[in-house]
Short mmCIF file of C-alpha atoms in Angstrom, two decimals:
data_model
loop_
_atom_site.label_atom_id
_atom_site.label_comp_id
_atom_site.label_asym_id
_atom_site.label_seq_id
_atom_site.Cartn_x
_atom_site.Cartn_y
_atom_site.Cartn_z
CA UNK A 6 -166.02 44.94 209.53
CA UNK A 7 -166.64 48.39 211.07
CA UNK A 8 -165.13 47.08 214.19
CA UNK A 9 -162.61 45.54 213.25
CA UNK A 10 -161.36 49.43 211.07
CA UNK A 11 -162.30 50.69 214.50
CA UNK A 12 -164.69 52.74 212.93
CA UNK A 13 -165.84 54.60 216.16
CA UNK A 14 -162.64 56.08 216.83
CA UNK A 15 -163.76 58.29 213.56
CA UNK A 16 -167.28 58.91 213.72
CA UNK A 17 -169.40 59.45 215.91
CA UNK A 18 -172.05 55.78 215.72
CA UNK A 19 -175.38 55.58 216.52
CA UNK A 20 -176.89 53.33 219.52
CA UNK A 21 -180.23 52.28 217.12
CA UNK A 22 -179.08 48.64 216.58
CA UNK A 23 -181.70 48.92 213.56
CA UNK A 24 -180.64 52.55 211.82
CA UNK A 25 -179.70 51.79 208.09
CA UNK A 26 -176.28 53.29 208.48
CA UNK A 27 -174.99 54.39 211.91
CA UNK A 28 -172.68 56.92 211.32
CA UNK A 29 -173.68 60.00 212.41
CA UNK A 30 -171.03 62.52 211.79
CA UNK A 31 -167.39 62.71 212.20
CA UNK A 32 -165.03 63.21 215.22
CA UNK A 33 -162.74 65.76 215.50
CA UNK A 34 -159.42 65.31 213.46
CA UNK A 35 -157.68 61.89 213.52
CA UNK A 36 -154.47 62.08 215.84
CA UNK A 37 -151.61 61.83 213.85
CA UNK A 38 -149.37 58.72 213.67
CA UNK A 39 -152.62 56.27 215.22
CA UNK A 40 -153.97 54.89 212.00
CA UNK A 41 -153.22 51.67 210.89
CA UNK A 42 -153.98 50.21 207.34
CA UNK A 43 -155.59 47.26 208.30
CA UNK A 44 -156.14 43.86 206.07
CA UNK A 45 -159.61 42.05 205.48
CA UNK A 46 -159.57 39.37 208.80
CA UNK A 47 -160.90 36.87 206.10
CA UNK A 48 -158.68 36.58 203.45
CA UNK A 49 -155.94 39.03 204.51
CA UNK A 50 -155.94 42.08 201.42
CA UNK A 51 -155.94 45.46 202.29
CA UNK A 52 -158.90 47.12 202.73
CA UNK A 53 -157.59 49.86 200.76
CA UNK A 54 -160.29 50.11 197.96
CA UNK A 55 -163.54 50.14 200.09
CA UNK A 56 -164.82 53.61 199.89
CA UNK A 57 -166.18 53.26 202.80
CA UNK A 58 -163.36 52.92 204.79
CA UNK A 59 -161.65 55.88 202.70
CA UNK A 60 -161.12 58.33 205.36
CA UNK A 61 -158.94 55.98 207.59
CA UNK A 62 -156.92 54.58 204.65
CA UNK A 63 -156.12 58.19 203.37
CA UNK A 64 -155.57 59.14 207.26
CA UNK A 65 -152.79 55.91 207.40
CA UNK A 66 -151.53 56.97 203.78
CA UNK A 67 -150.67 60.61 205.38
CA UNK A 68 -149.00 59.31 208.54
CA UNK A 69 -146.41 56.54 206.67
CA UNK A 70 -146.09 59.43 203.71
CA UNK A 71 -144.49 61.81 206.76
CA UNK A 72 -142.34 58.54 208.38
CA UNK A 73 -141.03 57.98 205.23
CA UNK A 74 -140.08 61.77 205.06
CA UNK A 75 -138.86 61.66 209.21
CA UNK A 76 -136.30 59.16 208.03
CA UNK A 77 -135.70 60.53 204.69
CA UNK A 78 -134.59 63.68 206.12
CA UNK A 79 -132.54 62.25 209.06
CA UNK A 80 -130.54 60.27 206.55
CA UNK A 81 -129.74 63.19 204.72
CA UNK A 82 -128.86 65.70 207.84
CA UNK A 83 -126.17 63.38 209.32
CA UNK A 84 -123.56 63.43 206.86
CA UNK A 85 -124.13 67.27 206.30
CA UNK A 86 -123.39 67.51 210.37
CA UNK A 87 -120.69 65.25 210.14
CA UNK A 88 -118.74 66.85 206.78
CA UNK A 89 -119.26 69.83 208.62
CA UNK A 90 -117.08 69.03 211.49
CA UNK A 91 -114.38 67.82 208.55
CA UNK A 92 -114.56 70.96 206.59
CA UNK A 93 -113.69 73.10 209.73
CA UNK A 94 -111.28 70.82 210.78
CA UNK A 95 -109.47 71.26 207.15
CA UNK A 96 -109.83 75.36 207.58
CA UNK A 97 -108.13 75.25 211.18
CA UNK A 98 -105.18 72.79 209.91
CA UNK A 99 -104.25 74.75 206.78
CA UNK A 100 -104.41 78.12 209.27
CA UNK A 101 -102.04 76.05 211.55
CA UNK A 102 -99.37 75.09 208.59
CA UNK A 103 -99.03 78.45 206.91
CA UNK A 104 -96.83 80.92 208.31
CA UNK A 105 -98.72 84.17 206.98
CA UNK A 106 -102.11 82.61 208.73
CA UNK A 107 -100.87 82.89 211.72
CA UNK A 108 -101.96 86.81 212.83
CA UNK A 109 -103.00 86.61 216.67
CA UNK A 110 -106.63 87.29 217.25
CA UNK A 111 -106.06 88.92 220.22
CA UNK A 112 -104.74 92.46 219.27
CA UNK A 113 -106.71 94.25 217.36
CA UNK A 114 -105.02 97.23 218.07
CA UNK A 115 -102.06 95.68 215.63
CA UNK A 116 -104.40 94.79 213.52
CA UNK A 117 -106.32 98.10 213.04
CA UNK A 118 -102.54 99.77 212.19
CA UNK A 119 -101.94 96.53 209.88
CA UNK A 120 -104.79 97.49 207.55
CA UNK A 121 -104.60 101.34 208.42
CA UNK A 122 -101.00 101.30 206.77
CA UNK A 123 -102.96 99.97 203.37
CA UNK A 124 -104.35 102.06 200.36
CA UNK A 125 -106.23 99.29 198.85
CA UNK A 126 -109.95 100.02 198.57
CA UNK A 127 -112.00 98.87 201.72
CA UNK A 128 -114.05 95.78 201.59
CA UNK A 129 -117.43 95.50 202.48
CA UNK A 130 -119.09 92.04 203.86
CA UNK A 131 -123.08 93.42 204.18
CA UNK A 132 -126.10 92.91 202.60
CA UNK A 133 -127.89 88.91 202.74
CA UNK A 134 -125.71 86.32 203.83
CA UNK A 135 -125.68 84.38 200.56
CA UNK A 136 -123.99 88.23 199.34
CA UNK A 137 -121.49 88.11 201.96
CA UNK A 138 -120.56 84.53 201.83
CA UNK A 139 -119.89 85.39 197.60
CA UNK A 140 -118.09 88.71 198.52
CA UNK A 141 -115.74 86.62 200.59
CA UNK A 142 -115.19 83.95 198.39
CA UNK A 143 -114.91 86.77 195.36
CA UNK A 144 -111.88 87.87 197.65
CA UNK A 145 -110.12 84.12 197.69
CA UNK A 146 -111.02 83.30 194.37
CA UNK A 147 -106.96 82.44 193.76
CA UNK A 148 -106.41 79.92 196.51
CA UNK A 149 -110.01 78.49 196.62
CA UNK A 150 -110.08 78.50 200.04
CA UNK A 151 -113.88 78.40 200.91
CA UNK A 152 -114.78 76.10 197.76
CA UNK A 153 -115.16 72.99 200.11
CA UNK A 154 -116.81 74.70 202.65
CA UNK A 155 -119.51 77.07 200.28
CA UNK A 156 -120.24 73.73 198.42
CA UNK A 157 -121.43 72.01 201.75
CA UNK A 158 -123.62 75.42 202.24
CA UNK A 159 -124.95 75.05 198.50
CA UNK A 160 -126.28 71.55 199.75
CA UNK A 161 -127.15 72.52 203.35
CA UNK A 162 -129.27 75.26 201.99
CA UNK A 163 -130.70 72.66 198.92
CA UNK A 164 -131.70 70.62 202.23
CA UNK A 165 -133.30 73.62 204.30
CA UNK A 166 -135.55 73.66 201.16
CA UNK A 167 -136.39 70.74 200.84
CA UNK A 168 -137.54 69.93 204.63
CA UNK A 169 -139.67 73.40 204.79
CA UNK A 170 -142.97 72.53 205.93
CA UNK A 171 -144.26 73.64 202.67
CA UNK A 172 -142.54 70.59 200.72
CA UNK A 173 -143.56 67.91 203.19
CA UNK A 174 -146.67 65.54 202.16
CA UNK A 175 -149.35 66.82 204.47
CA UNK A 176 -148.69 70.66 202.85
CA UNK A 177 -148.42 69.19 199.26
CA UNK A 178 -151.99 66.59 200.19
CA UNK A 179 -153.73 70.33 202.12
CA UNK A 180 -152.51 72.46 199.36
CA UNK A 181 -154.31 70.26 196.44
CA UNK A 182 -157.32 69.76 198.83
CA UNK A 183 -157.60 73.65 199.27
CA UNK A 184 -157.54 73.95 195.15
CA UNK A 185 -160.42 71.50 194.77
CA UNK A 186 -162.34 73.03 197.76
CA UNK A 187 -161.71 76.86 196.06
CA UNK A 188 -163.42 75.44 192.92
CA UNK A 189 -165.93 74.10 194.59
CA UNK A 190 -167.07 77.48 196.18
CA UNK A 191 -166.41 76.21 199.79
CA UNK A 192 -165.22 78.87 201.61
CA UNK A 193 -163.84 77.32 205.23
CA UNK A 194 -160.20 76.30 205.93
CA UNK A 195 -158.62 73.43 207.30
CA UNK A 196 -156.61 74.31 210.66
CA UNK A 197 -155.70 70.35 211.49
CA UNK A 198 -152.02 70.64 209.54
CA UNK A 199 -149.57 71.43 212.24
CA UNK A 200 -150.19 68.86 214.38
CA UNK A 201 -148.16 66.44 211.90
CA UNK A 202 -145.34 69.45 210.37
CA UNK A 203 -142.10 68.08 211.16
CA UNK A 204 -139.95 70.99 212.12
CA UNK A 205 -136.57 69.42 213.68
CA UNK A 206 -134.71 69.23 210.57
CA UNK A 207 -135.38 72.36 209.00
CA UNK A 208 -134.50 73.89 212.81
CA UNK A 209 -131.25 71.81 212.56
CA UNK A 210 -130.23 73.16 208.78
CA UNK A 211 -130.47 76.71 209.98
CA UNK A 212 -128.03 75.86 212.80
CA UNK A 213 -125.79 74.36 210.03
CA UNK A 214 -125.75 76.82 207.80
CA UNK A 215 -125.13 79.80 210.50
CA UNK A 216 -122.17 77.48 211.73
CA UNK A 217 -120.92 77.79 207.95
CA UNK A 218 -121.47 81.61 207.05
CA UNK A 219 -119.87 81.57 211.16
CA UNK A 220 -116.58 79.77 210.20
CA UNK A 221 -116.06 81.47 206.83
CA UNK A 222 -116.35 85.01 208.61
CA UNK A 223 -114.45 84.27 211.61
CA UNK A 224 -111.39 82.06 209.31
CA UNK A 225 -111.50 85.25 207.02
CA UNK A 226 -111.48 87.54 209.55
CA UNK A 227 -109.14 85.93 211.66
CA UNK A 228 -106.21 84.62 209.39
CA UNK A 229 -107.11 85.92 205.78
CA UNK A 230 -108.00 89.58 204.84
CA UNK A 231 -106.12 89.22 201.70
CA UNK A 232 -107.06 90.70 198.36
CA UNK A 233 -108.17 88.56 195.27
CA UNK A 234 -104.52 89.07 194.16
CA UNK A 235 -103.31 87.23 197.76
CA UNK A 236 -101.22 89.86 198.99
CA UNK A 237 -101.29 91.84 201.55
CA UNK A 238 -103.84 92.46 204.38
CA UNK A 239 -106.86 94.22 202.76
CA UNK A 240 -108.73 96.32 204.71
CA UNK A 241 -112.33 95.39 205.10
CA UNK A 242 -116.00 96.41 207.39
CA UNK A 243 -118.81 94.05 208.45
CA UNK A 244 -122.33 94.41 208.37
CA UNK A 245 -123.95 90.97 209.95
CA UNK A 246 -127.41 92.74 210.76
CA UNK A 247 -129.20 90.47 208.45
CA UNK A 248 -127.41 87.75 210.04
CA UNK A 249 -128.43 88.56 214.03
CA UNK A 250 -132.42 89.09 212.68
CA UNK A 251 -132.26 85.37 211.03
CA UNK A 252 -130.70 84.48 214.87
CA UNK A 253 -133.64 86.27 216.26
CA UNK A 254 -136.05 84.86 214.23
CA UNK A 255 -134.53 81.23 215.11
CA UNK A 256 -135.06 81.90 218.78
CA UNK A 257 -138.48 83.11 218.43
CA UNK A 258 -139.77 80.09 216.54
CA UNK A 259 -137.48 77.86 218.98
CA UNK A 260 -139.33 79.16 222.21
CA UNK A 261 -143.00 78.94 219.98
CA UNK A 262 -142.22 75.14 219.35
CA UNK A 263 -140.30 74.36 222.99
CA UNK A 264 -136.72 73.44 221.34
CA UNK A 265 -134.55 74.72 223.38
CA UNK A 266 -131.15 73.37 221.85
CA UNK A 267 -132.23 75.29 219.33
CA UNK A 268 -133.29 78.63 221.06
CA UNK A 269 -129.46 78.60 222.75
CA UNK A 270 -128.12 77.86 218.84
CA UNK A 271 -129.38 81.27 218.32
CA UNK A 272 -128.73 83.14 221.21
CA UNK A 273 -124.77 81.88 220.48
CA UNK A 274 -124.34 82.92 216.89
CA UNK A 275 -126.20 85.91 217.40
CA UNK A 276 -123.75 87.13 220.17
CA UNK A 277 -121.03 85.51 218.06
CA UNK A 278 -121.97 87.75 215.02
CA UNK A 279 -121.76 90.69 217.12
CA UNK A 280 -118.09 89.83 218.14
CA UNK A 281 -117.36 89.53 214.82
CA UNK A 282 -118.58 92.60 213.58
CA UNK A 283 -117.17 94.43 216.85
CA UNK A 284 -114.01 97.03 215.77
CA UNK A 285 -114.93 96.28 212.35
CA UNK A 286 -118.84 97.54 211.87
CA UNK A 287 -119.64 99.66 208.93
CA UNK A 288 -122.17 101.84 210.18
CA UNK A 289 -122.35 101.43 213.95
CA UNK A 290 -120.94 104.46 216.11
CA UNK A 291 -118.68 103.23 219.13
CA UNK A 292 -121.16 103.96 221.69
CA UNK A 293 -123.71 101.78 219.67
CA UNK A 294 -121.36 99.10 219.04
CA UNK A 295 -121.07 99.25 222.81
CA UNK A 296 -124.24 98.88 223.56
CA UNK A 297 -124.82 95.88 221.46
CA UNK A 298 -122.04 94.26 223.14
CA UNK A 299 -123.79 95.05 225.98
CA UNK A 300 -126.72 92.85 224.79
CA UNK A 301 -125.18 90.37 223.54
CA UNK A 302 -123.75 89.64 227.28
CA UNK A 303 -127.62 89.35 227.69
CA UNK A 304 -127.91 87.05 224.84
CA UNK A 305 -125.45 84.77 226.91
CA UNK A 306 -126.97 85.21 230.35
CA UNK A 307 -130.24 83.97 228.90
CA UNK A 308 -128.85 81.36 227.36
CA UNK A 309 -127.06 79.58 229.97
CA UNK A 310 -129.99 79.92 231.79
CA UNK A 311 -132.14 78.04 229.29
CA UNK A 312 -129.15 75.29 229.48
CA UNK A 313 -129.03 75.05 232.80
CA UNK A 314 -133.18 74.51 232.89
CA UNK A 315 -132.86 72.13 230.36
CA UNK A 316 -129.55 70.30 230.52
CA UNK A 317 -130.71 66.91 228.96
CA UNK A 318 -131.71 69.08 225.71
CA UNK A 319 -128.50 71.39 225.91
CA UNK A 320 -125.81 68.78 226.81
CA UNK A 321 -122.02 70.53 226.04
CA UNK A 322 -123.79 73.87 225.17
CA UNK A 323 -122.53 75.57 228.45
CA UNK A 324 -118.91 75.67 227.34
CA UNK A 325 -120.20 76.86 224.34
CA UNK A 326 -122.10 79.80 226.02
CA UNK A 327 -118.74 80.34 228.06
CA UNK A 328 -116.69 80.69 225.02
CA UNK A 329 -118.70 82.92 223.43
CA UNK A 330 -118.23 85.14 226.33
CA UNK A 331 -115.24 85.06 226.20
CA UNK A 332 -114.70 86.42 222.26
CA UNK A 333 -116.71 89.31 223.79
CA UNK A 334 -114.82 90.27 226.80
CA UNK A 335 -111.06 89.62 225.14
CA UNK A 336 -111.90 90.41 221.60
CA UNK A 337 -110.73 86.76 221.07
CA UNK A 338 -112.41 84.86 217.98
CA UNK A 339 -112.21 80.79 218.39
CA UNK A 340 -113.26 78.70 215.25
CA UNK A 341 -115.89 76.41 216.40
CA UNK A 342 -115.33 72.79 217.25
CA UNK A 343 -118.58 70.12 217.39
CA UNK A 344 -118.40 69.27 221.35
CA UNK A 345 -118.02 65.55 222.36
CA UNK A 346 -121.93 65.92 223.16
CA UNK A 347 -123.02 67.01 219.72
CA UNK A 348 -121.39 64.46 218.04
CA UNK A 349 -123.14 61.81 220.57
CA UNK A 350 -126.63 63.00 219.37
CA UNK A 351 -125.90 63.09 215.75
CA UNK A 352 -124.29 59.66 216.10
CA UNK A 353 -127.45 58.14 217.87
CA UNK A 354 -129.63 60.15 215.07
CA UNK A 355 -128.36 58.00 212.75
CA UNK A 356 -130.02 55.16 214.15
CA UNK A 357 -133.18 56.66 216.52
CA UNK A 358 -134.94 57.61 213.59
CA UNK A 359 -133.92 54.42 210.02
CA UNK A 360 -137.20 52.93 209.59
CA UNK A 361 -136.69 49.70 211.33
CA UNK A 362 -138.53 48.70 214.56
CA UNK A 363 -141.56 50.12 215.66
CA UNK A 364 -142.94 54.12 216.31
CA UNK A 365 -143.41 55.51 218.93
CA UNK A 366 -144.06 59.50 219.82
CA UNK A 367 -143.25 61.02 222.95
CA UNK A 368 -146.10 62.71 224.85
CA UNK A 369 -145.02 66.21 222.70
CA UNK A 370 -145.48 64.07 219.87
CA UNK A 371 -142.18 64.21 218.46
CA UNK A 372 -140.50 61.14 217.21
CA UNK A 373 -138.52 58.00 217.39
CA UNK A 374 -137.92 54.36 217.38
CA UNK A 375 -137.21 51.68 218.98
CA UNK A 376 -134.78 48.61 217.32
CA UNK A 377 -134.41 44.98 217.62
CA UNK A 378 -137.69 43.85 218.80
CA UNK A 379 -139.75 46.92 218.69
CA UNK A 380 -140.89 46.87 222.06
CA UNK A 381 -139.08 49.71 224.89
CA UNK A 382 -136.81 47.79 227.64
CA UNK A 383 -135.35 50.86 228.71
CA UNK A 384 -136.42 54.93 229.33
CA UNK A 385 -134.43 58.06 228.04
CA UNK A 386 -135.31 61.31 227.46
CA UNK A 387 -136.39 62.74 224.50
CA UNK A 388 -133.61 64.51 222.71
CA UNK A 389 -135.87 67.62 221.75
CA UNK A 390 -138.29 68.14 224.61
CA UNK A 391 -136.99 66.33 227.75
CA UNK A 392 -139.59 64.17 227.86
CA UNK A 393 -139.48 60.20 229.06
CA UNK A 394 -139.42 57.98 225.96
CA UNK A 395 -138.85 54.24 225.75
CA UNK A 396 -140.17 52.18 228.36
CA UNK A 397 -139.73 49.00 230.72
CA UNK A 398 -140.12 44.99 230.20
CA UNK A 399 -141.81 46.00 226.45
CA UNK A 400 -143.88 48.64 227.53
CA UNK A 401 -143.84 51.90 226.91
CA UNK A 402 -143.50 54.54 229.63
CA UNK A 403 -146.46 57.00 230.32
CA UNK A 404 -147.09 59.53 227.63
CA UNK A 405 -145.65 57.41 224.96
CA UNK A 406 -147.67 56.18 222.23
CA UNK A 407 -147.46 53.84 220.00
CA UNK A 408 -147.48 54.63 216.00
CA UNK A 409 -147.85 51.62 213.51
CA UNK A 410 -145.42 49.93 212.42
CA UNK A 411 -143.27 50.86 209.68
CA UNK A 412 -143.14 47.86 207.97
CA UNK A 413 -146.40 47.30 208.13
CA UNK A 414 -147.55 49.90 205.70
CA UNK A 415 -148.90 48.16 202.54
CA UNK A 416 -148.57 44.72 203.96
#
C-alpha cells in the first residue's frame, strides 16, 4: 500500500527490508498541485481515513481546496471586467448626448478662466481614494451620475477582499496550524505558504478598481465640474498622491512576482494620475508639477520597454502607453476604452481556468487547463509569464506539469 500512495515521494524510506517501520523522516515540503487522493486498489474507497497516510490526504485536500478557489475567483473577475467596459461605455455616451458635457479637453487655458470667473467655494478631491471617489459623487448627488459605476467599485473592492492571500485556504489551514503550534509552546514557523498563494486575481482587482476611481476623475474632470445643485462649473483642486503610491506599490509587487501586464497597469495610471492632477494640483508649485511630469514621461519610457520585452504578456498595451503620452504632452484627457486584446484574454479566462479537463501548471507554476479530453494537442504561452504551456499529440510541453484532475477529487 505504501507504494501504491507513493509514499517515498514524502519521506525519506529506509533500505533495511526488515526495519519495523521504514520511514525515516520527512522530505522537504510537498510541491504544490502533485498530490493525488488515491482509492484502495482492492475495493476502490478512498484512503482518506488511514492515519497513516494523513499527510498526503491533507496535502491533496489543500491543493483541490485552492483549484476550487482558482476557478471560484475567475468566475467572479470576468463579469466585473466585462460590466466594466459597459459602465464606461454608458459615461462616454451620455457625455456625447448632452450639450453642456461637451467642454473640450484640450484648453485648459478656457477652462482655468471658466472656473476663475466663479465665487463658489473650491472643491477639494484629496485624501484616500474611497474619500475622493465619495467627494465626487457628494458633488453629483442630483443626477446620480456615478451610482452605476461606484456600485461596480463597492463589488470590485468586496472582491479584492475576498481573493487577498489572507482569505485563501492555505492562509486560513497555516493560520489555525500556527494557533495550535503557539499553544503548544513550539516556537518555529512555517515558510512553505507562498509557493501555493494565488496572486493573479487580487493583481487584476487593483487594475479594476484604479480603471474606476480613473474614469470617475477623468469624466468629472473632463465634462462635469458642476456643483451638487448642477449648475454651473465649480471650481475644484486634485490631490491623487495616495493614488500614484498604491500605483507604485502595484509595480513593485508586479516586478517581485514577474507580472509584467501588471507592472505596465501601474506605470499607466500612475502617469495618468499625474495628468489628471496637472493645472489642477492643490499643493504642488509649478516647477514641481513640472518635474513630476517630467517623471511620469519616465514612467512611460519604462513601460513600453517592459511591453516591448514582453509582448505576449502586454498584447495592445503599447497604444495604451502611447496614449498616455499623449494626455501629458497636449494636456488631452481620453476616457479609457478595453483594447481588442484585453477583451481576448478576459474572453479566453472565462474558459482557461472552469474546472473541467485536467491541470496543468506552467514551469512558473501558475495555472490552467486544458478542455475536451484533458490531454495538450497544441502549445501557447502562458498569459502571465510567457512561458510554453499546452503541449503536442497529448503531451505536455517541457516545464509543464501535470496537477490531478479536478474531477477526481473525492472520487
Amino acid at each position: 500500500m505504501d507504494g501504491h500512495m507513493e509514499m517515498s515521494k514524502y519521506y525519506v524510506m529506509s533500505n533495511d527490508t526488515d526495519a519495523k517501520d521504514p520511514i525515516i523522516a520527512l522530505k522537504s515540503s510537498s510541491i504544490p498541485f502533485t498530490s493525488e487522493l488515491k482509492n484502495c486498489p482492492m475495493c476502490r474507497k478512498p484512503l482518506r481515513d488511514i492515519n497513516r497516510y494523513g499527510r498526503i490526504v491533507r496535502r491533496a485536500w489543500i491543493d483541490e481546496a485552492t483549484k476550487k478557489f482558482i476557478v471560484w475567483a475567475n468566475a467572479q473577475f470576468v463579469p466585473l471586467a466585462a460590466r466594466m467596459a459597459q459602465v464606461e461605455a454608458r459615461l462616454r455616451d451620455s457625455v456625447s448626448q448632452t450639450p453642456a458635457m461637451n467642454t473640450p479637453t484640450s484648453q485648459p487655458a478656457e477652462l482655468s478662466s471658466a472656473f476663475g470667473r466663479l465665487s463658489l467655494e473650491p472643491l477639494l478631491v484629496a485624501g484616500p481614494r474611497n474619500e475622493q471617489i465619495n467627494i465626487i459623487c457628494k458633488a453629483q448627488h442630483k443626477n446620480n451620475r456615478y451610482r452605476d459605476i461606484s456600485l461596480l467599485r463597492t463589488n470590485i473592492s468586496r472582491f479584492l477582499r475576498d481573493v487577498d492571500e489572507a482569505e485563501q485556504p492555505i492562509s486560513r489551514i497555516h493560520a489555525l496550524v500556527e494557533d495550535a503550534r503557539k499553544r503548544r509552546g513550539v516556537t518555529t514557523e512555517l515558510t512553505d505558504i507562498p509557493s501555493v498563494l494565488q496572486v493573479r486575481n487580487r493583481f487584476l482587482a487593483t487594475v479594476l478598481i484604479l480603471r474606476c476611481d480613473y474614469a470617475i476623475l477623468c469624466d468629472f474632470i473632463t465634462h462635469r465640474g458642476k456643483g451638487a445643485s448642477g449648475g454651473n462649473l465649480r471650481n475644484f483642486h486634485l490631490d491623487l498622491v495616495v493614488n500614484r503610491e498604491d500605483c507604485e506599490k502595484l509595480v513593485t509587487e508586479s516586478q517581485s512576482r514577474h507580472q509584467p501586464a501588471q507592472e505596465v497597469e501601474g506605470l499607466l495610471y500612475w502617469a495618468r494620475f499625474v495628468a489628471l492632477e496637472r493645472g489642477r494640483s492643490a499643493k504642488l508649485s509649478e516647477v514641481d508639477m513640472n518635474a513630476l511630469v517630467d517623471r511620469a514621461r519616465d514612467q512611460l519610457q519604462s513601460a513600453r520597454h517592459i511591453c516591448n520585452a514582453h509582448r505576449g504578456q502586454t498584447a495592445g498595451m503599447l497604444e495604451e502607453v502611447s496614449e498616455a503620452e499623449k494626455m501629458l504632452r497636449d494636456a488631452t484627457f481620453y476616457a479609457l476604452v478595453t483594447n481588442e486584446e484585453k477583451a481576448a484574454v478576459y474572453a479566453a479566462m472565462a474558459q482557461s481556468l472552469r474546472g473541467t479537463g485536467h491541470w496543468y501548471h506552467c514551469i512558473n507554476g501558475h495555472p490552467f487547463t486544458v478542455g475536451e479530453c484533458g490531454m495538450p494537442m497544441q502549445t501557447a504561452r502562458c498569459p502571465e509569464c510567457g512561458a510554453v504551456v499546452g503541449g503536442n499529440n497529448h503531451q505536455p510541453a517541457a516545464g509543464v506539469t501535470l496537477a490531478a484532475d479536478f474531477e477526481e477529487f473525492g472520487r
